[in-house]
């Protein structure tokens, strides 16, 4: 069945079609959200909220052919909303996560060499550039098109190209920083520059280290012959969805069939995650009292 037919069936209330769409787009949403938020511990919550909105608002999609860009638009909106709710702190003040998305990318995809450096360089990007990188990473891997990136960012293709180019400039500088820090032995100037640094990426240390790397021939030589990022990311697979999140895409077990005792009643299947709303159920907002009968105010005495 074509994707358009699946979307139409899901809009008409087909449960299996909805589950099929969730299974198809959960890995993409997880990778984009994870790479955009990095070490944020609420990545899984943002992914689940995105998929909830996708299923809930699927009926408002007028063009089923644009489902991918529509889903990405919702994901980018959720990412931006989450970043806006975070307190304004430096990169070095963000609480430690059990394992950031870059480390998951390196371990699960078994990245090494310059591919590993690209993943580590993403830690030095700001929030907006990380969102652009998350989308462009999928374009370089062959999962997205530039038009879908522009639609997700809510801009034109020309301005999307400008944002990608600006992000790539910051990413290349991050790659140079990673290569210089990984060098052994470090040059004396770099060792003096990072005195007092705790090893966590931060905007202030990015400026200091980048200023030294650009002016140091020894540090620049470590990143002089780097391969273009597009070639490194071509065909790069998606990071697998964690086992704890696969319940979002998994179907609930079907009710048992046959005779189950004297009552012969089938067990009611449990609600799926998208059927559970954060709003107060209607039955709780209604009063159990009978409504008063309508009455008229008596006419005044003559």
PDB file of C-alpha atoms in Angstrom:
ATOM      1  CA  UNK A   1       0.000   0.000   0.000  1.00  0.00           C
ATOM      2  CA  UNK A   2       1.319   3.424  -0.918  1.00  0.00           C
ATOM      3  CA  UNK A   3       2.010   5.935   1.818  1.00  0.00           C
ATOM      4  CA  UNK A   4      -0.733   8.226   0.537  1.00  0.00           C
ATOM      5  CA  UNK A   5      -3.292   5.434   0.896  1.00  0.00           C
ATOM      6  CA  UNK A   6      -2.049   4.698   4.407  1.00  0.00           C
ATOM      7  CA  UNK A   7      -2.423   8.365   5.366  1.00  0.00           C
ATOM      8  CA  UNK A   8      -5.947   8.526   3.985  1.00  0.00           C
ATOM      9  CA  UNK A   9      -6.873   5.338   5.834  1.00  0.00           C
ATOM     10  CA  UNK A  10      -5.419   6.717   9.072  1.00  0.00           C
ATOM     11  CA  UNK A  11      -7.376   9.932   8.651  1.00  0.00           C
ATOM     12  CA  UNK A  12     -10.540   7.859   8.343  1.00  0.00           C
ATOM     13  CA  UNK A  13      -9.830   6.196  11.677  1.00  0.00           C
ATOM     14  CA  UNK A  14      -7.987   3.022  10.638  1.00  0.00           C
ATOM     15  CA  UNK A  15      -6.058   1.946  13.742  1.00  0.00           C
ATOM     16  CA  UNK A  16      -3.578  -0.236  11.863  1.00  0.00           C
ATOM     17  CA  UNK A  17      -2.806   2.585   9.444  1.00  0.00           C
ATOM     18  CA  UNK A  18      -2.048   4.937  12.337  1.00  0.00           C
ATOM     19  CA  UNK A  19       0.262   2.384  13.913  1.00  0.00           C
ATOM     20  CA  UNK A  20       2.004   1.866  10.586  1.00  0.00           C
ATOM     21  CA  UNK A  21       2.668   5.596  10.231  1.00  0.00           C
ATOM     22  CA  UNK A  22       3.981   5.813  13.779  1.00  0.00           C
ATOM     23  CA  UNK A  23       6.359   2.889  13.189  1.00  0.00           C
ATOM     24  CA  UNK A  24       7.565   4.444   9.935  1.00  0.00           C
ATOM     25  CA  UNK A  25       8.288   7.948  11.267  1.00  0.00           C
ATOM     26  CA  UNK A  26       9.368   7.290  14.841  1.00  0.00           C
ATOM     27  CA  UNK A  27      13.050   6.599  13.908  1.00  0.00           C
ATOM     28  CA  UNK A  28      13.299   9.795  11.858  1.00  0.00           C
ATOM     29  CA  UNK A  29      11.671  11.931  14.563  1.00  0.00           C
ATOM     30  CA  UNK A  30      13.885  10.355  17.218  1.00  0.00           C
ATOM     31  CA  UNK A  31      17.083  11.038  15.268  1.00  0.00           C
ATOM     32  CA  UNK A  32      16.179  14.633  14.436  1.00  0.00           C
ATOM     33  CA  UNK A  33      15.066  15.400  17.984  1.00  0.00           C
ATOM     34  CA  UNK A  34      17.981  13.636  19.619  1.00  0.00           C
ATOM     35  CA  UNK A  35      20.607  15.344  17.486  1.00  0.00           C
ATOM     36  CA  UNK A  36      18.954  18.742  17.979  1.00  0.00           C
ATOM     37  CA  UNK A  37      18.704  18.447  21.779  1.00  0.00           C
ATOM     38  CA  UNK A  38      21.927  16.482  22.356  1.00  0.00           C
ATOM     39  CA  UNK A  39      22.443  15.852  26.065  1.00  0.00           C
ATOM     40  CA  UNK A  40      18.971  17.022  27.087  1.00  0.00           C
ATOM     41  CA  UNK A  41      17.402  14.355  29.341  1.00  0.00           C
ATOM     42  CA  UNK A  42      13.906  15.095  27.947  1.00  0.00           C
ATOM     43  CA  UNK A  43      14.572  13.839  24.407  1.00  0.00           C
ATOM     44  CA  UNK A  44      12.198  10.914  24.731  1.00  0.00           C
ATOM     45  CA  UNK A  45       9.442  13.134  26.139  1.00  0.00           C
ATOM     46  CA  UNK A  46       9.748  15.538  23.215  1.00  0.00           C
ATOM     47  CA  UNK A  47       9.641  12.629  20.751  1.00  0.00           C
ATOM     48  CA  UNK A  48       6.518  11.196  22.343  1.00  0.00           C
ATOM     49  CA  UNK A  49       4.790  14.585  22.393  1.00  0.00           C
ATOM     50  CA  UNK A  50       5.660  15.045  18.720  1.00  0.00           C
ATOM     51  CA  UNK A  51       4.201  11.695  17.727  1.00  0.00           C
ATOM     52  CA  UNK A  52       1.129  12.393  19.839  1.00  0.00           C
ATOM     53  CA  UNK A  53       0.512  15.618  17.958  1.00  0.00           C
ATOM     54  CA  UNK A  54       1.095  13.893  14.639  1.00  0.00           C
ATOM     55  CA  UNK A  55      -1.589  11.312  15.341  1.00  0.00           C
ATOM     56  CA  UNK A  56      -3.967  13.800  16.925  1.00  0.00           C
ATOM     57  CA  UNK A  57      -3.726  16.398  14.131  1.00  0.00           C
ATOM     58  CA  UNK A  58      -3.464  13.965  11.229  1.00  0.00           C
ATOM     59  CA  UNK A  59      -6.975  14.853  10.110  1.00  0.00           C
ATOM     60  CA  UNK A  60      -5.884  18.446   9.403  1.00  0.00           C
ATOM     61  CA  UNK A  61      -3.311  17.335   6.809  1.00  0.00           C
ATOM     62  CA  UNK A  62      -4.756  18.353   3.450  1.00  0.00           C
ATOM     63  CA  UNK A  63      -2.023  16.930   1.216  1.00  0.00           C
ATOM     64  CA  UNK A  64      -1.082  13.359   2.198  1.00  0.00           C
ATOM     65  CA  UNK A  65       1.939  13.557  -0.133  1.00  0.00           C
ATOM     66  CA  UNK A  66       3.553  16.147   2.166  1.00  0.00           C
ATOM     67  CA  UNK A  67       3.376  13.972   5.267  1.00  0.00           C
ATOM     68  CA  UNK A  68       7.153  13.850   5.806  1.00  0.00           C
ATOM     69  CA  UNK A  69       7.672  17.613   5.765  1.00  0.00           C
ATOM     70  CA  UNK A  70       4.540  18.052   7.915  1.00  0.00           C
ATOM     71  CA  UNK A  71       5.864  15.645  10.545  1.00  0.00           C
ATOM     72  CA  UNK A  72       9.243  17.386  10.538  1.00  0.00           C
ATOM     73  CA  UNK A  73       7.550  20.771  10.943  1.00  0.00           C
ATOM     74  CA  UNK A  74       5.819  19.511  14.074  1.00  0.00           C
ATOM     75  CA  UNK A  75       9.102  18.035  15.354  1.00  0.00           C
ATOM     76  CA  UNK A  76      11.011  21.300  14.841  1.00  0.00           C
ATOM     77  CA  UNK A  77       8.200  23.230  16.542  1.00  0.00           C
ATOM     78  CA  UNK A  78       8.325  20.904  19.549  1.00  0.00           C
ATOM     79  CA  UNK A  79      12.105  21.201  19.702  1.00  0.00           C
ATOM     80  CA  UNK A  80      11.952  24.995  19.601  1.00  0.00           C
ATOM     81  CA  UNK A  81       9.204  25.073  22.229  1.00  0.00           C
ATOM     82  CA  UNK A  82      11.220  22.829  24.509  1.00  0.00           C
ATOM     83  CA  UNK A  83      14.369  24.897  24.060  1.00  0.00           C
ATOM     84  CA  UNK A  84      12.357  28.030  24.832  1.00  0.00           C
ATOM     85  CA  UNK A  85      11.167  26.541  28.137  1.00  0.00           C
ATOM     86  CA  UNK A  86      14.715  25.740  29.231  1.00  0.00           C
ATOM     87  CA  UNK A  87      16.462  28.284  31.463  1.00  0.00           C
ATOM     88  CA  UNK A  88      18.968  30.517  29.728  1.00  0.00           C
ATOM     89  CA  UNK A  89      22.273  28.966  30.815  1.00  0.00           C
ATOM     90  CA  UNK A  90      25.595  28.281  29.217  1.00  0.00           C
ATOM     91  CA  UNK A  91      26.539  24.987  27.661  1.00  0.00           C
ATOM     92  CA  UNK A  92      28.736  24.256  30.636  1.00  0.00           C
ATOM     93  CA  UNK A  93      25.792  24.657  33.050  1.00  0.00           C
ATOM     94  CA  UNK A  94      23.571  22.039  31.425  1.00  0.00           C
ATOM     95  CA  UNK A  95      23.099  19.063  33.781  1.00  0.00           C
ATOM     96  CA  UNK A  96      24.826  15.866  32.803  1.00  0.00           C
ATOM     97  CA  UNK A  97      22.697  13.342  30.931  1.00  0.00           C
ATOM     98  CA  UNK A  98      23.226   9.592  31.332  1.00  0.00           C
ATOM     99  CA  UNK A  99      24.437   9.485  27.724  1.00  0.00           C
ATOM    100  CA  UNK A 100      24.149  12.240  25.137  1.00  0.00           C
ATOM    101  CA  UNK A 101      22.978  11.610  21.585  1.00  0.00           C
ATOM    102  CA  UNK A 102      26.445  12.074  20.104  1.00  0.00           C
ATOM    103  CA  UNK A 103      27.782   9.260  22.276  1.00  0.00           C
ATOM    104  CA  UNK A 104      24.840   7.065  21.261  1.00  0.00           C
ATOM    105  CA  UNK A 105      25.584   7.824  17.608  1.00  0.00           C
ATOM    106  CA  UNK A 106      29.238   6.870  18.007  1.00  0.00           C
ATOM    107  CA  UNK A 107      28.514   3.646  19.888  1.00  0.00           C
ATOM    108  CA  UNK A 108      25.489   2.326  18.001  1.00  0.00           C
ATOM    109  CA  UNK A 109      26.731   3.231  14.519  1.00  0.00           C
ATOM    110  CA  UNK A 110      30.314   2.326  15.412  1.00  0.00           C
ATOM    111  CA  UNK A 111      31.704   5.581  14.087  1.00  0.00           C
ATOM    112  CA  UNK A 112      35.442   6.053  13.976  1.00  0.00           C
ATOM    113  CA  UNK A 113      37.988   8.416  12.504  1.00  0.00           C
ATOM    114  CA  UNK A 114      36.588  11.568  10.927  1.00  0.00           C
ATOM    115  CA  UNK A 115      32.988  10.389  11.225  1.00  0.00           C
ATOM    116  CA  UNK A 116      33.487  10.249  14.962  1.00  0.00           C
ATOM    117  CA  UNK A 117      34.959  13.750  14.889  1.00  0.00           C
ATOM    118  CA  UNK A 118      31.844  15.074  13.105  1.00  0.00           C
ATOM    119  CA  UNK A 119      29.599  13.631  15.807  1.00  0.00           C
ATOM    120  CA  UNK A 120      31.796  15.097  18.546  1.00  0.00           C
ATOM    121  CA  UNK A 121      31.956  18.484  16.797  1.00  0.00           C
ATOM    122  CA  UNK A 122      28.144  18.757  17.053  1.00  0.00           C
ATOM    123  CA  UNK A 123      28.554  19.288  20.801  1.00  0.00           C
ATOM    124  CA  UNK A 124      30.125  22.688  20.109  1.00  0.00           C
ATOM    125  CA  UNK A 125      27.131  24.042  18.168  1.00  0.00           C
ATOM    126  CA  UNK A 126      24.459  26.372  19.514  1.00  0.00           C
ATOM    127  CA  UNK A 127      20.822  25.331  19.749  1.00  0.00           C
ATOM    128  CA  UNK A 128      19.657  26.762  16.410  1.00  0.00           C
ATOM    129  CA  UNK A 129      22.618  25.318  14.545  1.00  0.00           C
ATOM    130  CA  UNK A 130      22.024  21.936  16.146  1.00  0.00           C
ATOM    131  CA  UNK A 131      18.458  21.907  14.794  1.00  0.00           C
ATOM    132  CA  UNK A 132      19.705  22.744  11.306  1.00  0.00           C
ATOM    133  CA  UNK A 133      22.403  20.066  11.632  1.00  0.00           C
ATOM    134  CA  UNK A 134      19.809  17.491  12.691  1.00  0.00           C
ATOM    135  CA  UNK A 135      17.865  18.095   9.475  1.00  0.00           C
ATOM    136  CA  UNK A 136      20.876  18.464   7.190  1.00  0.00           C
ATOM    137  CA  UNK A 137      22.430  15.270   8.605  1.00  0.00           C
ATOM    138  CA  UNK A 138      19.415  13.370   7.280  1.00  0.00           C
ATOM    139  CA  UNK A 139      19.710  15.132   3.919  1.00  0.00           C
ATOM    140  CA  UNK A 140      23.367  14.144   3.631  1.00  0.00           C
ATOM    141  CA  UNK A 141      22.418  10.572   4.582  1.00  0.00           C
ATOM    142  CA  UNK A 142      19.802  10.495   1.813  1.00  0.00           C
ATOM    143  CA  UNK A 143      16.715  10.548   4.052  1.00  0.00           C
ATOM    144  CA  UNK A 144      15.495  14.110   3.347  1.00  0.00           C
ATOM    145  CA  UNK A 145      15.480  16.657   0.547  1.00  0.00           C
ATOM    146  CA  UNK A 146      16.348  20.339   0.724  1.00  0.00           C
ATOM    147  CA  UNK A 147      12.701  21.208   0.103  1.00  0.00           C
ATOM    148  CA  UNK A 148      11.638  19.175   3.142  1.00  0.00           C
ATOM    149  CA  UNK A 149      14.285  20.925   5.249  1.00  0.00           C
ATOM    150  CA  UNK A 150      12.996  24.331   4.130  1.00  0.00           C
ATOM    151  CA  UNK A 151       9.421  23.322   4.940  1.00  0.00           C
ATOM    152  CA  UNK A 152      10.435  22.057   8.376  1.00  0.00           C
ATOM    153  CA  UNK A 153      12.268  25.313   9.129  1.00  0.00           C
ATOM    154  CA  UNK A 154       9.353  27.349   7.800  1.00  0.00           C
ATOM    155  CA  UNK A 155      11.429  29.249   5.253  1.00  0.00           C
ATOM    156  CA  UNK A 156      12.349  29.306   1.588  1.00  0.00           C
ATOM    157  CA  UNK A 157      14.882  26.995   0.001  1.00  0.00           C
ATOM    158  CA  UNK A 158      17.229  29.924  -0.588  1.00  0.00           C
ATOM    159  CA  UNK A 159      17.265  30.965   3.066  1.00  0.00           C
ATOM    160  CA  UNK A 160      17.434  27.329   4.150  1.00  0.00           C
ATOM    161  CA  UNK A 161      20.627  27.032   2.092  1.00  0.00           C
ATOM    162  CA  UNK A 162      21.995  30.103   3.889  1.00  0.00           C
ATOM    163  CA  UNK A 163      21.275  28.566   7.293  1.00  0.00           C
ATOM    164  CA  UNK A 164      22.840  25.260   6.256  1.00  0.00           C
ATOM    165  CA  UNK A 165      25.940  27.036   4.995  1.00  0.00           C
ATOM    166  CA  UNK A 166      26.258  29.006   8.220  1.00  0.00           C
ATOM    167  CA  UNK A 167      25.849  25.858  10.291  1.00  0.00           C
ATOM    168  CA  UNK A 168      28.462  24.056   8.210  1.00  0.00           C
ATOM    169  CA  UNK A 169      30.935  26.841   8.901  1.00  0.00           C
ATOM    170  CA  UNK A 170      30.405  26.419  12.643  1.00  0.00           C
ATOM    171  CA  UNK A 171      30.610  22.639  12.286  1.00  0.00           C
ATOM    172  CA  UNK A 172      33.947  22.838  10.455  1.00  0.00           C
ATOM    173  CA  UNK A 173      35.309  25.034  13.222  1.00  0.00           C
ATOM    174  CA  UNK A 174      34.067  22.471  15.725  1.00  0.00           C
ATOM    175  CA  UNK A 175      35.827  19.719  13.785  1.00  0.00           C
ATOM    176  CA  UNK A 176      39.056  21.712  13.925  1.00  0.00           C
ATOM    177  CA  UNK A 177      38.659  22.112  17.687  1.00  0.00           C
ATOM    178  CA  UNK A 178      38.027  18.381  18.155  1.00  0.00           C
ATOM    179  CA  UNK A 179      41.023  17.467  16.005  1.00  0.00           C
ATOM    180  CA  UNK A 180      43.305  19.872  17.873  1.00  0.00           C
ATOM    181  CA  UNK A 181      42.189  18.625  21.289  1.00  0.00           C
ATOM    182  CA  UNK A 182      42.621  14.998  20.218  1.00  0.00           C
ATOM    183  CA  UNK A 183      46.200  15.578  19.086  1.00  0.00           C
ATOM    184  CA  UNK A 184      48.947  13.972  21.097  1.00  0.00           C
ATOM    185  CA  UNK A 185      50.985  15.658  22.271  1.00  0.00           C
ATOM    186  CA  UNK A 186      49.160  18.995  22.415  1.00  0.00           C
ATOM    187  CA  UNK A 187      51.028  22.122  21.518  1.00  0.00           C
ATOM    188  CA  UNK A 188      52.139  24.240  24.455  1.00  0.00           C
ATOM    189  CA  UNK A 189      49.874  27.124  23.476  1.00  0.00           C
ATOM    190  CA  UNK A 190      46.746  24.948  23.390  1.00  0.00           C
ATOM    191  CA  UNK A 191      47.637  23.319  26.701  1.00  0.00           C
ATOM    192  CA  UNK A 192      47.916  26.775  28.242  1.00  0.00           C
ATOM    193  CA  UNK A 193      44.642  27.899  26.641  1.00  0.00           C
ATOM    194  CA  UNK A 194      42.604  25.032  28.114  1.00  0.00           C
ATOM    195  CA  UNK A 195      43.997  25.455  31.606  1.00  0.00           C
ATOM    196  CA  UNK A 196      41.053  25.313  33.994  1.00  0.00           C
ATOM    197  CA  UNK A 197      38.690  23.788  31.429  1.00  0.00           C
ATOM    198  CA  UNK A 198      36.559  20.927  32.731  1.00  0.00           C
ATOM    199  CA  UNK A 199      36.334  19.221  29.330  1.00  0.00           C
ATOM    200  CA  UNK A 200      32.680  20.110  28.648  1.00  0.00           C
ATOM    201  CA  UNK A 201      31.796  22.115  25.520  1.00  0.00           C
ATOM    202  CA  UNK A 202      30.875  25.717  26.287  1.00  0.00           C
ATOM    203  CA  UNK A 203      30.449  28.872  24.211  1.00  0.00           C
ATOM    204  CA  UNK A 204      33.191  30.748  26.072  1.00  0.00           C
ATOM    205  CA  UNK A 205      35.723  27.931  25.693  1.00  0.00           C
ATOM    206  CA  UNK A 206      34.734  27.486  22.072  1.00  0.00           C
ATOM    207  CA  UNK A 207      35.776  31.072  21.372  1.00  0.00           C
ATOM    208  CA  UNK A 208      39.051  30.738  23.257  1.00  0.00           C
ATOM    209  CA  UNK A 209      40.066  27.421  21.718  1.00  0.00           C
ATOM    210  CA  UNK A 210      38.957  28.450  18.226  1.00  0.00           C
ATOM    211  CA  UNK A 211      40.965  31.670  18.450  1.00  0.00           C
ATOM    212  CA  UNK A 212      44.087  29.686  19.290  1.00  0.00           C
ATOM    213  CA  UNK A 213      43.487  26.988  16.644  1.00  0.00           C
ATOM    214  CA  UNK A 214      43.081  29.534  13.837  1.00  0.00           C
ATOM    215  CA  UNK A 215      46.356  31.229  14.783  1.00  0.00           C
ATOM    216  CA  UNK A 216      48.350  28.049  15.486  1.00  0.00           C
ATOM    217  CA  UNK A 217      49.954  26.308  12.455  1.00  0.00           C
ATOM    218  CA  UNK A 218      50.463  23.087  14.434  1.00  0.00           C
ATOM    219  CA  UNK A 219      46.793  22.825  15.431  1.00  0.00           C
ATOM    220  CA  UNK A 220      45.563  23.789  11.955  1.00  0.00           C
ATOM    221  CA  UNK A 221      47.682  21.069  10.403  1.00  0.00           C
ATOM    222  CA  UNK A 222      45.675  18.404  12.246  1.00  0.00           C
ATOM    223  CA  UNK A 223      42.495  19.349  10.341  1.00  0.00           C
ATOM    224  CA  UNK A 224      43.956  20.496   7.026  1.00  0.00           C
ATOM    225  CA  UNK A 225      43.090  17.457   4.876  1.00  0.00           C
ATOM    226  CA  UNK A 226      39.714  16.570   6.354  1.00  0.00           C
ATOM    227  CA  UNK A 227      37.121  14.885   4.139  1.00  0.00           C
ATOM    228  CA  UNK A 228      33.985  16.857   3.303  1.00  0.00           C
ATOM    229  CA  UNK A 229      31.128  16.211   5.700  1.00  0.00           C
ATOM    230  CA  UNK A 230      28.746  15.205   2.879  1.00  0.00           C
ATOM    231  CA  UNK A 231      30.998  12.328   1.925  1.00  0.00           C
ATOM    232  CA  UNK A 232      31.307  11.196   5.522  1.00  0.00           C
ATOM    233  CA  UNK A 233      27.554  11.185   6.143  1.00  0.00           C
ATOM    234  CA  UNK A 234      26.501   9.675   2.819  1.00  0.00           C
ATOM    235  CA  UNK A 235      24.537   6.518   3.520  1.00  0.00           C
ATOM    236  CA  UNK A 236      24.855   6.942   7.281  1.00  0.00           C
ATOM    237  CA  UNK A 237      22.176   4.884   9.008  1.00  0.00           C
ATOM    238  CA  UNK A 238      19.654   6.138  11.544  1.00  0.00           C
ATOM    239  CA  UNK A 239      20.416   5.628  15.209  1.00  0.00           C
ATOM    240  CA  UNK A 240      18.152   2.789  16.415  1.00  0.00           C
ATOM    241  CA  UNK A 241      15.241   3.775  18.627  1.00  0.00           C
ATOM    242  CA  UNK A 242      15.811   2.706  22.259  1.00  0.00           C
ATOM    243  CA  UNK A 243      13.902  -0.319  23.432  1.00  0.00           C
ATOM    244  CA  UNK A 244      12.012   1.768  25.960  1.00  0.00           C
ATOM    245  CA  UNK A 245      10.534   3.924  23.203  1.00  0.00           C
ATOM    246  CA  UNK A 246       9.522   1.140  20.873  1.00  0.00           C
ATOM    247  CA  UNK A 247       6.324   0.721  22.851  1.00  0.00           C
ATOM    248  CA  UNK A 248       5.180   3.961  21.201  1.00  0.00           C
ATOM    249  CA  UNK A 249       5.193   2.270  17.818  1.00  0.00           C
ATOM    250  CA  UNK A 250       4.216  -1.200  18.949  1.00  0.00           C
ATOM    251  CA  UNK A 251       0.660  -2.367  18.683  1.00  0.00           C
ATOM    252  CA  UNK A 252      -1.219  -3.374  21.773  1.00  0.00           C
ATOM    253  CA  UNK A 253      -1.995  -7.072  22.092  1.00  0.00           C
ATOM    254  CA  UNK A 254      -5.276  -8.135  20.615  1.00  0.00           C
ATOM    255  CA  UNK A 255      -8.000  -9.317  23.000  1.00  0.00           C
ATOM    256  CA  UNK A 256      -8.112 -13.068  23.605  1.00  0.00           C
ATOM    257  CA  UNK A 257     -10.578 -15.131  21.656  1.00  0.00           C
ATOM    258  CA  UNK A 258     -12.780 -18.031  22.672  1.00  0.00           C
ATOM    259  CA  UNK A 259     -14.536 -18.998  25.855  1.00  0.00           C
ATOM    260  CA  UNK A 260     -12.999 -17.572  29.038  1.00  0.00           C
ATOM    261  CA  UNK A 261     -15.271 -18.796  31.788  1.00  0.00           C
ATOM    262  CA  UNK A 262     -18.938 -18.568  32.498  1.00  0.00           C
ATOM    263  CA  UNK A 263     -19.215 -14.918  31.577  1.00  0.00           C
ATOM    264  CA  UNK A 264     -17.778 -15.506  28.093  1.00  0.00           C
ATOM    265  CA  UNK A 265     -16.707 -11.856  27.978  1.00  0.00           C
ATOM    266  CA  UNK A 266     -13.712 -10.687  26.034  1.00  0.00           C
ATOM    267  CA  UNK A 267     -11.116  -8.627  27.795  1.00  0.00           C
ATOM    268  CA  UNK A 268     -11.174  -5.033  26.660  1.00  0.00           C
ATOM    269  CA  UNK A 269      -7.923  -4.065  24.894  1.00  0.00           C
ATOM    270  CA  UNK A 270      -5.884  -1.407  26.684  1.00  0.00           C
ATOM    271  CA  UNK A 271      -5.782   2.154  25.433  1.00  0.00           C
ATOM    272  CA  UNK A 272      -2.953   3.064  23.136  1.00  0.00           C
ATOM    273  CA  UNK A 273      -0.625   5.913  23.976  1.00  0.00           C
ATOM    274  CA  UNK A 274      -2.226   8.363  21.566  1.00  0.00           C
ATOM    275  CA  UNK A 275      -5.686   7.681  23.038  1.00  0.00           C
ATOM    276  CA  UNK A 276      -4.565   8.946  26.432  1.00  0.00           C
ATOM    277  CA  UNK A 277      -4.960  12.708  26.455  1.00  0.00           C
ATOM    278  CA  UNK A 278      -3.562  15.119  28.985  1.00  0.00           C
ATOM    279  CA  UNK A 279      -6.879  16.921  29.086  1.00  0.00           C
ATOM    280  CA  UNK A 280      -9.432  16.243  31.765  1.00  0.00           C
ATOM    281  CA  UNK A 281     -11.955  13.616  30.638  1.00  0.00           C
ATOM    282  CA  UNK A 282     -15.353  14.951  29.780  1.00  0.00           C
ATOM    283  CA  UNK A 283     -17.088  12.710  32.300  1.00  0.00           C
ATOM    284  CA  UNK A 284     -15.177  14.409  35.104  1.00  0.00           C
ATOM    285  CA  UNK A 285     -16.198  17.876  34.043  1.00  0.00           C
ATOM    286  CA  UNK A 286     -19.879  17.082  33.874  1.00  0.00           C
ATOM    287  CA  UNK A 287     -22.008  17.353  36.947  1.00  0.00           C
ATOM    288  CA  UNK A 288     -23.876  14.249  37.989  1.00  0.00           C
ATOM    289  CA  UNK A 289     -26.825  16.290  39.207  1.00  0.00           C
ATOM    290  CA  UNK A 290     -29.842  16.623  37.060  1.00  0.00           C
ATOM    291  CA  UNK A 291     -30.147  19.996  35.368  1.00  0.00           C
ATOM    292  CA  UNK A 292     -32.748  22.289  36.865  1.00  0.00           C
ATOM    293  CA  UNK A 293     -35.914  22.722  34.918  1.00  0.00           C
ATOM    294  CA  UNK A 294     -36.301  26.004  33.155  1.00  0.00           C
ATOM    295  CA  UNK A 295     -38.603  28.381  34.985  1.00  0.00           C
ATOM    296  CA  UNK A 296     -39.929  31.814  34.391  1.00  0.00           C
ATOM    297  CA  UNK A 297     -39.726  34.724  36.784  1.00  0.00           C
ATOM    298  CA  UNK A 298     -43.225  35.473  38.114  1.00  0.00           C
ATOM    299  CA  UNK A 299     -44.867  38.622  36.895  1.00  0.00           C
ATOM    300  CA  UNK A 300     -44.799  41.541  39.327  1.00  0.00           C
ATOM    301  CA  UNK A 301     -47.922  42.369  41.352  1.00  0.00           C
ATOM    302  CA  UNK A 302     -50.096  45.042  39.826  1.00  0.00           C
TER     303      UNK A 302
END
